[in-house]
């Protein structure tokens, strides 16, 4: 596709449920990032992939959060036992991966935990 | 790790006036400094960036200046227009690590007609 695609765009779930958020990066981009953005805040780093491996997962808040990128393209962010505090917009971004450069963001997945 | 502070958090200027947003960073190894604009309900988009080998970069009404000694950089928007209303984020990234890209907390810019 032409840009970074994220699905679902909106997800409403109940406390304690499991959710998966999907990111399809720009074709050929080796670097993929997940961020979380709460209302009125800047994007908060969660995890970074270079290819298939999680090069830096130091931003994941706890072990309920996990992300994979098995084939070096599509990534899935997985949240177990959701809590109300997990409600936020989850942004995915990709870049060519050749050193620091422009991040291309998706439109985000808005997660609401009731 | 890198720490980026941004101010002001909100800024209101008269249409046609200039706006300045400032960021400071902590890691002296940082050498890439992008600025992103996020309109309400939209994705962040890069508007301008600067690398440490230059002190200033300009693109039409937007300019960024960098002071590596003081570890701060600024976004300047001249002749502001209503479409400049948005939230602006800065970031500072060391060349050695394009991984954990830390953004500032954002500045909400409002342009008064």
Short mmCIF file of N, CA and C in Angstrom, two decimals, chain A:
data_model
loop_
_atom_site.label_atom_id
_atom_site.label_comp_id
_atom_site.label_asym_id
_atom_site.label_seq_id
_atom_site.Cartn_x
_atom_site.Cartn_y
_atom_site.Cartn_z
N UNK A 1 0.81 -1.19 0.00
CA UNK A 1 0.00 0.00 0.00
C UNK A 1 0.86 1.26 0.00
N UNK A 2 0.21 2.37 -0.10
CA UNK A 2 0.93 3.62 -0.21
C UNK A 2 1.46 4.09 1.12
N UNK A 3 0.81 3.74 2.21
CA UNK A 3 1.21 4.22 3.51
C UNK A 3 1.13 3.11 4.54
N UNK A 4 1.35 3.50 5.80
CA UNK A 4 1.25 2.55 6.90
C UNK A 4 -0.23 2.33 7.24
N UNK A 5 -0.62 1.09 7.30
CA UNK A 5 -2.01 0.76 7.55
C UNK A 5 -2.15 0.09 8.92
N UNK A 6 -3.12 0.57 9.70
CA UNK A 6 -3.37 -0.01 11.01
C UNK A 6 -4.82 -0.45 11.12
N UNK A 7 -4.99 -1.63 11.69
CA UNK A 7 -6.35 -2.12 11.95
C UNK A 7 -6.42 -2.75 13.33
N UNK A 8 -7.57 -2.67 14.01
CA UNK A 8 -8.72 -1.86 13.62
C UNK A 8 -8.46 -0.39 13.88
N UNK A 9 -9.26 0.48 13.34
CA UNK A 9 -9.11 1.91 13.62
C UNK A 9 -9.67 2.22 15.00
N UNK A 10 -10.67 1.49 15.39
CA UNK A 10 -11.27 1.63 16.72
C UNK A 10 -11.55 0.26 17.31
N UNK A 11 -11.25 0.13 18.61
CA UNK A 11 -11.52 -1.12 19.29
C UNK A 11 -12.03 -0.80 20.69
N UNK A 12 -13.21 -1.29 20.98
CA UNK A 12 -13.77 -1.15 22.32
C UNK A 12 -13.83 -2.54 22.93
N UNK A 13 -13.29 -2.68 24.12
CA UNK A 13 -13.24 -3.98 24.76
C UNK A 13 -13.54 -3.82 26.24
N UNK A 14 -13.76 -4.93 26.88
CA UNK A 14 -14.03 -4.90 28.31
C UNK A 14 -12.76 -5.21 29.08
N UNK A 15 -12.69 -4.67 30.24
CA UNK A 15 -11.55 -4.92 31.14
C UNK A 15 -11.33 -6.42 31.27
N UNK A 16 -10.06 -6.82 31.16
CA UNK A 16 -9.71 -8.22 31.29
C UNK A 16 -9.61 -8.98 29.99
N UNK A 17 -10.12 -8.39 28.89
CA UNK A 17 -10.08 -9.08 27.60
C UNK A 17 -8.71 -8.93 26.94
N UNK A 18 -8.53 -9.75 25.90
CA UNK A 18 -7.30 -9.75 25.10
C UNK A 18 -7.55 -9.01 23.79
N UNK A 19 -6.60 -8.19 23.38
CA UNK A 19 -6.76 -7.48 22.11
C UNK A 19 -5.49 -7.60 21.26
N UNK A 20 -5.68 -7.55 19.97
CA UNK A 20 -4.57 -7.52 19.01
C UNK A 20 -4.75 -6.33 18.10
N UNK A 21 -3.67 -5.61 17.89
CA UNK A 21 -3.66 -4.47 16.99
C UNK A 21 -2.63 -4.76 15.90
N UNK A 22 -3.03 -4.50 14.66
CA UNK A 22 -2.19 -4.89 13.53
C UNK A 22 -1.62 -3.67 12.83
N UNK A 23 -0.38 -3.81 12.37
CA UNK A 23 0.27 -2.73 11.61
C UNK A 23 0.89 -3.32 10.34
N UNK A 24 0.57 -2.73 9.22
CA UNK A 24 1.15 -3.11 7.93
C UNK A 24 2.01 -1.95 7.44
N UNK A 25 3.33 -2.07 7.53
CA UNK A 25 4.20 -0.92 7.21
C UNK A 25 4.32 -0.71 5.71
N UNK A 26 5.01 0.35 5.37
CA UNK A 26 5.31 0.62 3.96
C UNK A 26 6.24 -0.48 3.45
N UNK A 27 5.94 -0.98 2.28
CA UNK A 27 6.73 -2.06 1.70
C UNK A 27 8.20 -1.70 1.61
N UNK A 28 9.05 -2.59 2.10
CA UNK A 28 10.49 -2.35 2.04
C UNK A 28 11.07 -1.68 3.26
N UNK A 29 10.21 -1.14 4.12
CA UNK A 29 10.71 -0.51 5.35
C UNK A 29 11.09 -1.59 6.35
N UNK A 30 12.34 -1.56 6.81
CA UNK A 30 12.81 -2.59 7.74
C UNK A 30 12.56 -2.20 9.19
N UNK A 31 12.47 -0.92 9.46
CA UNK A 31 12.26 -0.46 10.84
C UNK A 31 10.78 -0.24 11.10
N UNK A 32 10.32 -0.72 12.25
CA UNK A 32 8.91 -0.56 12.63
C UNK A 32 8.84 -0.22 14.10
N UNK A 33 7.99 0.75 14.41
CA UNK A 33 7.87 1.27 15.77
C UNK A 33 6.41 1.21 16.22
N UNK A 34 6.24 0.94 17.50
CA UNK A 34 4.92 1.10 18.13
C UNK A 34 5.03 2.21 19.18
N UNK A 35 4.05 3.09 19.15
CA UNK A 35 3.94 4.15 20.14
C UNK A 35 2.53 4.13 20.72
N UNK A 36 2.40 4.71 21.91
CA UNK A 36 1.09 4.89 22.53
C UNK A 36 0.91 6.37 22.80
N UNK A 37 -0.25 6.88 22.45
CA UNK A 37 -0.51 8.31 22.65
C UNK A 37 -1.81 8.50 23.41
N UNK A 38 -1.67 9.09 24.58
CA UNK A 38 -2.86 9.45 25.36
C UNK A 38 -3.24 10.88 25.03
N UNK A 39 -4.47 11.25 25.35
CA UNK A 39 -4.99 12.56 24.99
C UNK A 39 -4.10 13.68 25.54
N UNK A 40 -3.66 14.54 24.64
CA UNK A 40 -2.87 15.69 25.06
C UNK A 40 -1.41 15.39 25.34
N UNK A 41 -0.98 14.19 25.01
CA UNK A 41 0.41 13.80 25.28
C UNK A 41 1.15 13.52 23.98
N UNK A 42 2.47 13.49 24.09
CA UNK A 42 3.28 13.10 22.95
C UNK A 42 3.30 11.59 22.78
N UNK A 43 3.69 11.10 21.60
CA UNK A 43 3.81 9.65 21.41
C UNK A 43 4.81 9.06 22.40
N UNK A 44 4.40 7.99 23.07
CA UNK A 44 5.23 7.32 24.06
C UNK A 44 5.78 6.04 23.43
N UNK A 45 7.09 5.92 23.39
CA UNK A 45 7.73 4.77 22.75
C UNK A 45 7.37 3.46 23.46
N UNK A 46 7.05 2.44 22.69
CA UNK A 46 6.78 1.11 23.23
C UNK A 46 7.85 0.11 22.80
N UNK A 47 8.02 -0.05 21.48
CA UNK A 47 8.92 -1.09 20.98
C UNK A 47 9.36 -0.75 19.57
N UNK A 48 10.55 -1.21 19.23
CA UNK A 48 11.13 -0.98 17.91
C UNK A 48 11.63 -2.30 17.34
N UNK A 49 11.28 -2.55 16.09
CA UNK A 49 11.76 -3.73 15.36
C UNK A 49 12.69 -3.30 14.24
N UNK A 50 13.77 -4.05 14.08
CA UNK A 50 14.60 -3.92 12.88
C UNK A 50 14.54 -5.30 12.24
N UNK A 51 13.80 -5.39 11.14
CA UNK A 51 13.54 -6.70 10.56
C UNK A 51 12.57 -7.48 11.43
N UNK A 52 12.90 -8.72 11.71
CA UNK A 52 12.00 -9.56 12.49
C UNK A 52 12.21 -9.44 13.99
N UNK A 53 13.35 -8.92 14.41
CA UNK A 53 13.68 -8.91 15.82
C UNK A 53 13.32 -7.62 16.52
N UNK A 54 12.93 -7.75 17.77
CA UNK A 54 12.65 -6.58 18.60
C UNK A 54 13.97 -6.02 19.09
N UNK A 55 14.44 -4.95 18.44
CA UNK A 55 15.74 -4.39 18.79
C UNK A 55 15.70 -3.65 20.12
N UNK A 56 14.53 -3.13 20.48
CA UNK A 56 14.40 -2.38 21.73
C UNK A 56 12.95 -2.46 22.18
N UNK A 57 12.71 -3.19 23.26
CA UNK A 57 11.34 -3.29 23.80
C UNK A 57 11.23 -2.66 25.16
N UNK A 58 12.14 -1.75 25.46
CA UNK A 58 12.22 -1.16 26.80
C UNK A 58 11.03 -0.28 27.14
N UNK A 59 10.23 0.10 26.14
CA UNK A 59 9.08 0.95 26.41
C UNK A 59 7.81 0.19 26.75
N UNK A 60 7.79 -1.11 26.59
CA UNK A 60 6.59 -1.88 26.94
C UNK A 60 6.35 -1.74 28.44
N UNK A 61 5.16 -1.31 28.84
CA UNK A 61 4.93 -0.96 30.26
C UNK A 61 4.98 -2.15 31.22
N UNK A 62 4.60 -3.32 30.76
CA UNK A 62 4.62 -4.51 31.63
C UNK A 62 4.46 -5.75 30.76
N UNK A 63 4.43 -6.92 31.41
CA UNK A 63 4.42 -8.15 30.62
C UNK A 63 3.05 -8.48 30.04
N UNK A 64 2.07 -7.60 30.19
CA UNK A 64 0.80 -7.81 29.50
C UNK A 64 0.90 -7.41 28.03
N UNK A 65 1.94 -6.64 27.72
CA UNK A 65 2.13 -6.15 26.37
C UNK A 65 3.21 -6.97 25.66
N UNK A 66 2.91 -7.32 24.42
CA UNK A 66 3.86 -8.10 23.63
C UNK A 66 3.65 -7.76 22.17
N UNK A 67 4.71 -7.77 21.39
CA UNK A 67 4.58 -7.48 19.97
C UNK A 67 5.44 -8.44 19.17
N UNK A 68 4.97 -8.75 17.97
CA UNK A 68 5.70 -9.66 17.09
C UNK A 68 5.74 -9.09 15.69
N UNK A 69 6.72 -9.57 14.94
CA UNK A 69 6.87 -9.20 13.53
C UNK A 69 7.55 -10.38 12.84
N UNK A 70 6.85 -11.49 12.73
CA UNK A 70 7.47 -12.78 12.35
C UNK A 70 8.15 -12.81 10.99
N UNK A 71 7.66 -12.06 10.03
CA UNK A 71 8.25 -12.13 8.70
C UNK A 71 8.90 -10.81 8.31
N UNK A 72 9.10 -9.94 9.27
CA UNK A 72 9.78 -8.69 8.98
C UNK A 72 8.93 -7.67 8.26
N UNK A 73 7.60 -7.91 8.23
CA UNK A 73 6.72 -6.93 7.58
C UNK A 73 5.61 -6.54 8.55
N UNK A 74 4.49 -7.23 8.49
CA UNK A 74 3.36 -6.93 9.37
C UNK A 74 3.75 -7.19 10.83
N UNK A 75 3.26 -6.32 11.70
CA UNK A 75 3.49 -6.48 13.13
C UNK A 75 2.16 -6.50 13.86
N UNK A 76 2.12 -7.24 14.96
CA UNK A 76 0.93 -7.28 15.80
C UNK A 76 1.32 -6.93 17.23
N UNK A 77 0.61 -5.98 17.80
CA UNK A 77 0.77 -5.63 19.20
C UNK A 77 -0.33 -6.35 19.97
N UNK A 78 0.06 -7.08 20.99
CA UNK A 78 -0.88 -7.91 21.74
C UNK A 78 -0.95 -7.42 23.18
N UNK A 79 -2.16 -7.23 23.66
CA UNK A 79 -2.35 -6.78 25.04
C UNK A 79 -3.24 -7.78 25.75
N UNK A 80 -2.72 -8.35 26.80
CA UNK A 80 -3.49 -9.34 27.59
C UNK A 80 -4.13 -8.65 28.79
N UNK A 81 -5.23 -9.22 29.25
CA UNK A 81 -5.87 -8.76 30.49
C UNK A 81 -5.95 -7.23 30.52
N UNK A 82 -6.59 -6.67 29.50
CA UNK A 82 -6.62 -5.21 29.36
C UNK A 82 -7.16 -4.53 30.61
N UNK A 83 -6.62 -3.35 30.85
CA UNK A 83 -7.04 -2.50 31.96
C UNK A 83 -7.50 -1.16 31.40
N UNK A 84 -8.30 -0.44 32.20
CA UNK A 84 -8.83 0.84 31.72
C UNK A 84 -7.71 1.81 31.37
N UNK A 85 -6.59 1.71 32.08
CA UNK A 85 -5.45 2.57 31.80
C UNK A 85 -4.76 2.31 30.49
N UNK A 86 -5.12 1.21 29.84
CA UNK A 86 -4.55 0.91 28.52
C UNK A 86 -5.24 1.70 27.41
N UNK A 87 -6.33 2.36 27.74
CA UNK A 87 -7.07 3.14 26.74
C UNK A 87 -6.18 4.25 26.20
N UNK A 88 -6.02 4.28 24.89
CA UNK A 88 -5.14 5.26 24.23
C UNK A 88 -5.23 5.02 22.72
N UNK A 89 -4.54 5.86 21.99
CA UNK A 89 -4.36 5.60 20.56
C UNK A 89 -2.99 4.94 20.39
N UNK A 90 -2.96 3.81 19.74
CA UNK A 90 -1.72 3.08 19.50
C UNK A 90 -1.28 3.37 18.07
N UNK A 91 -0.13 4.02 17.97
CA UNK A 91 0.40 4.43 16.67
C UNK A 91 1.52 3.50 16.24
N UNK A 92 1.50 3.15 14.98
CA UNK A 92 2.58 2.38 14.39
C UNK A 92 3.28 3.29 13.38
N UNK A 93 4.58 3.15 13.26
CA UNK A 93 5.35 3.92 12.28
C UNK A 93 6.40 3.03 11.66
N UNK A 94 6.76 3.32 10.44
CA UNK A 94 7.86 2.59 9.79
C UNK A 94 8.83 3.57 9.16
N UNK A 95 10.03 3.09 8.94
CA UNK A 95 11.04 3.89 8.24
C UNK A 95 11.94 2.94 7.47
N UNK A 96 12.66 3.49 6.49
CA UNK A 96 13.51 2.60 5.69
C UNK A 96 14.55 1.84 6.51
N UNK A 97 14.91 2.40 7.68
CA UNK A 97 15.81 1.69 8.57
C UNK A 97 17.27 1.96 8.31
N UNK A 98 17.56 2.93 7.44
CA UNK A 98 18.95 3.22 7.11
C UNK A 98 19.42 4.42 7.94
N UNK A 99 19.49 4.27 9.24
CA UNK A 99 19.87 5.37 10.10
C UNK A 99 18.68 6.24 10.42
N UNK A 100 18.85 7.25 11.26
CA UNK A 100 17.73 8.10 11.67
C UNK A 100 17.14 8.84 10.47
N UNK A 101 15.85 8.86 10.38
CA UNK A 101 15.18 9.54 9.30
C UNK A 101 13.70 9.64 9.58
N UNK A 102 12.95 10.02 8.58
CA UNK A 102 11.52 10.25 8.74
C UNK A 102 10.79 8.98 9.16
N UNK A 103 9.91 9.13 10.16
CA UNK A 103 8.98 8.08 10.53
C UNK A 103 7.68 8.33 9.79
N UNK A 104 7.13 7.27 9.20
CA UNK A 104 5.86 7.35 8.51
C UNK A 104 4.83 6.67 9.42
N UNK A 105 3.92 7.48 9.96
CA UNK A 105 2.95 6.97 10.91
C UNK A 105 1.68 6.47 10.22
N UNK A 106 1.06 5.49 10.87
CA UNK A 106 -0.28 5.10 10.48
C UNK A 106 -1.29 6.01 11.16
N UNK A 107 -2.58 5.79 10.88
CA UNK A 107 -3.62 6.62 11.45
C UNK A 107 -3.91 6.25 12.91
N UNK A 108 -3.38 5.12 13.35
CA UNK A 108 -3.55 4.72 14.73
C UNK A 108 -4.75 3.81 14.96
N UNK A 109 -4.67 3.08 16.06
CA UNK A 109 -5.80 2.27 16.53
C UNK A 109 -6.22 2.82 17.88
N UNK A 110 -7.48 3.30 17.94
CA UNK A 110 -7.97 3.85 19.20
C UNK A 110 -8.55 2.72 20.03
N UNK A 111 -7.92 2.46 21.18
CA UNK A 111 -8.37 1.39 22.06
C UNK A 111 -9.09 2.00 23.26
N UNK A 112 -10.29 1.52 23.51
CA UNK A 112 -11.06 1.93 24.67
C UNK A 112 -11.37 0.69 25.49
N UNK A 113 -10.94 0.73 26.74
CA UNK A 113 -11.20 -0.39 27.64
C UNK A 113 -12.25 0.06 28.66
N UNK A 114 -13.39 -0.60 28.63
CA UNK A 114 -14.50 -0.21 29.52
C UNK A 114 -14.40 -0.91 30.87
#
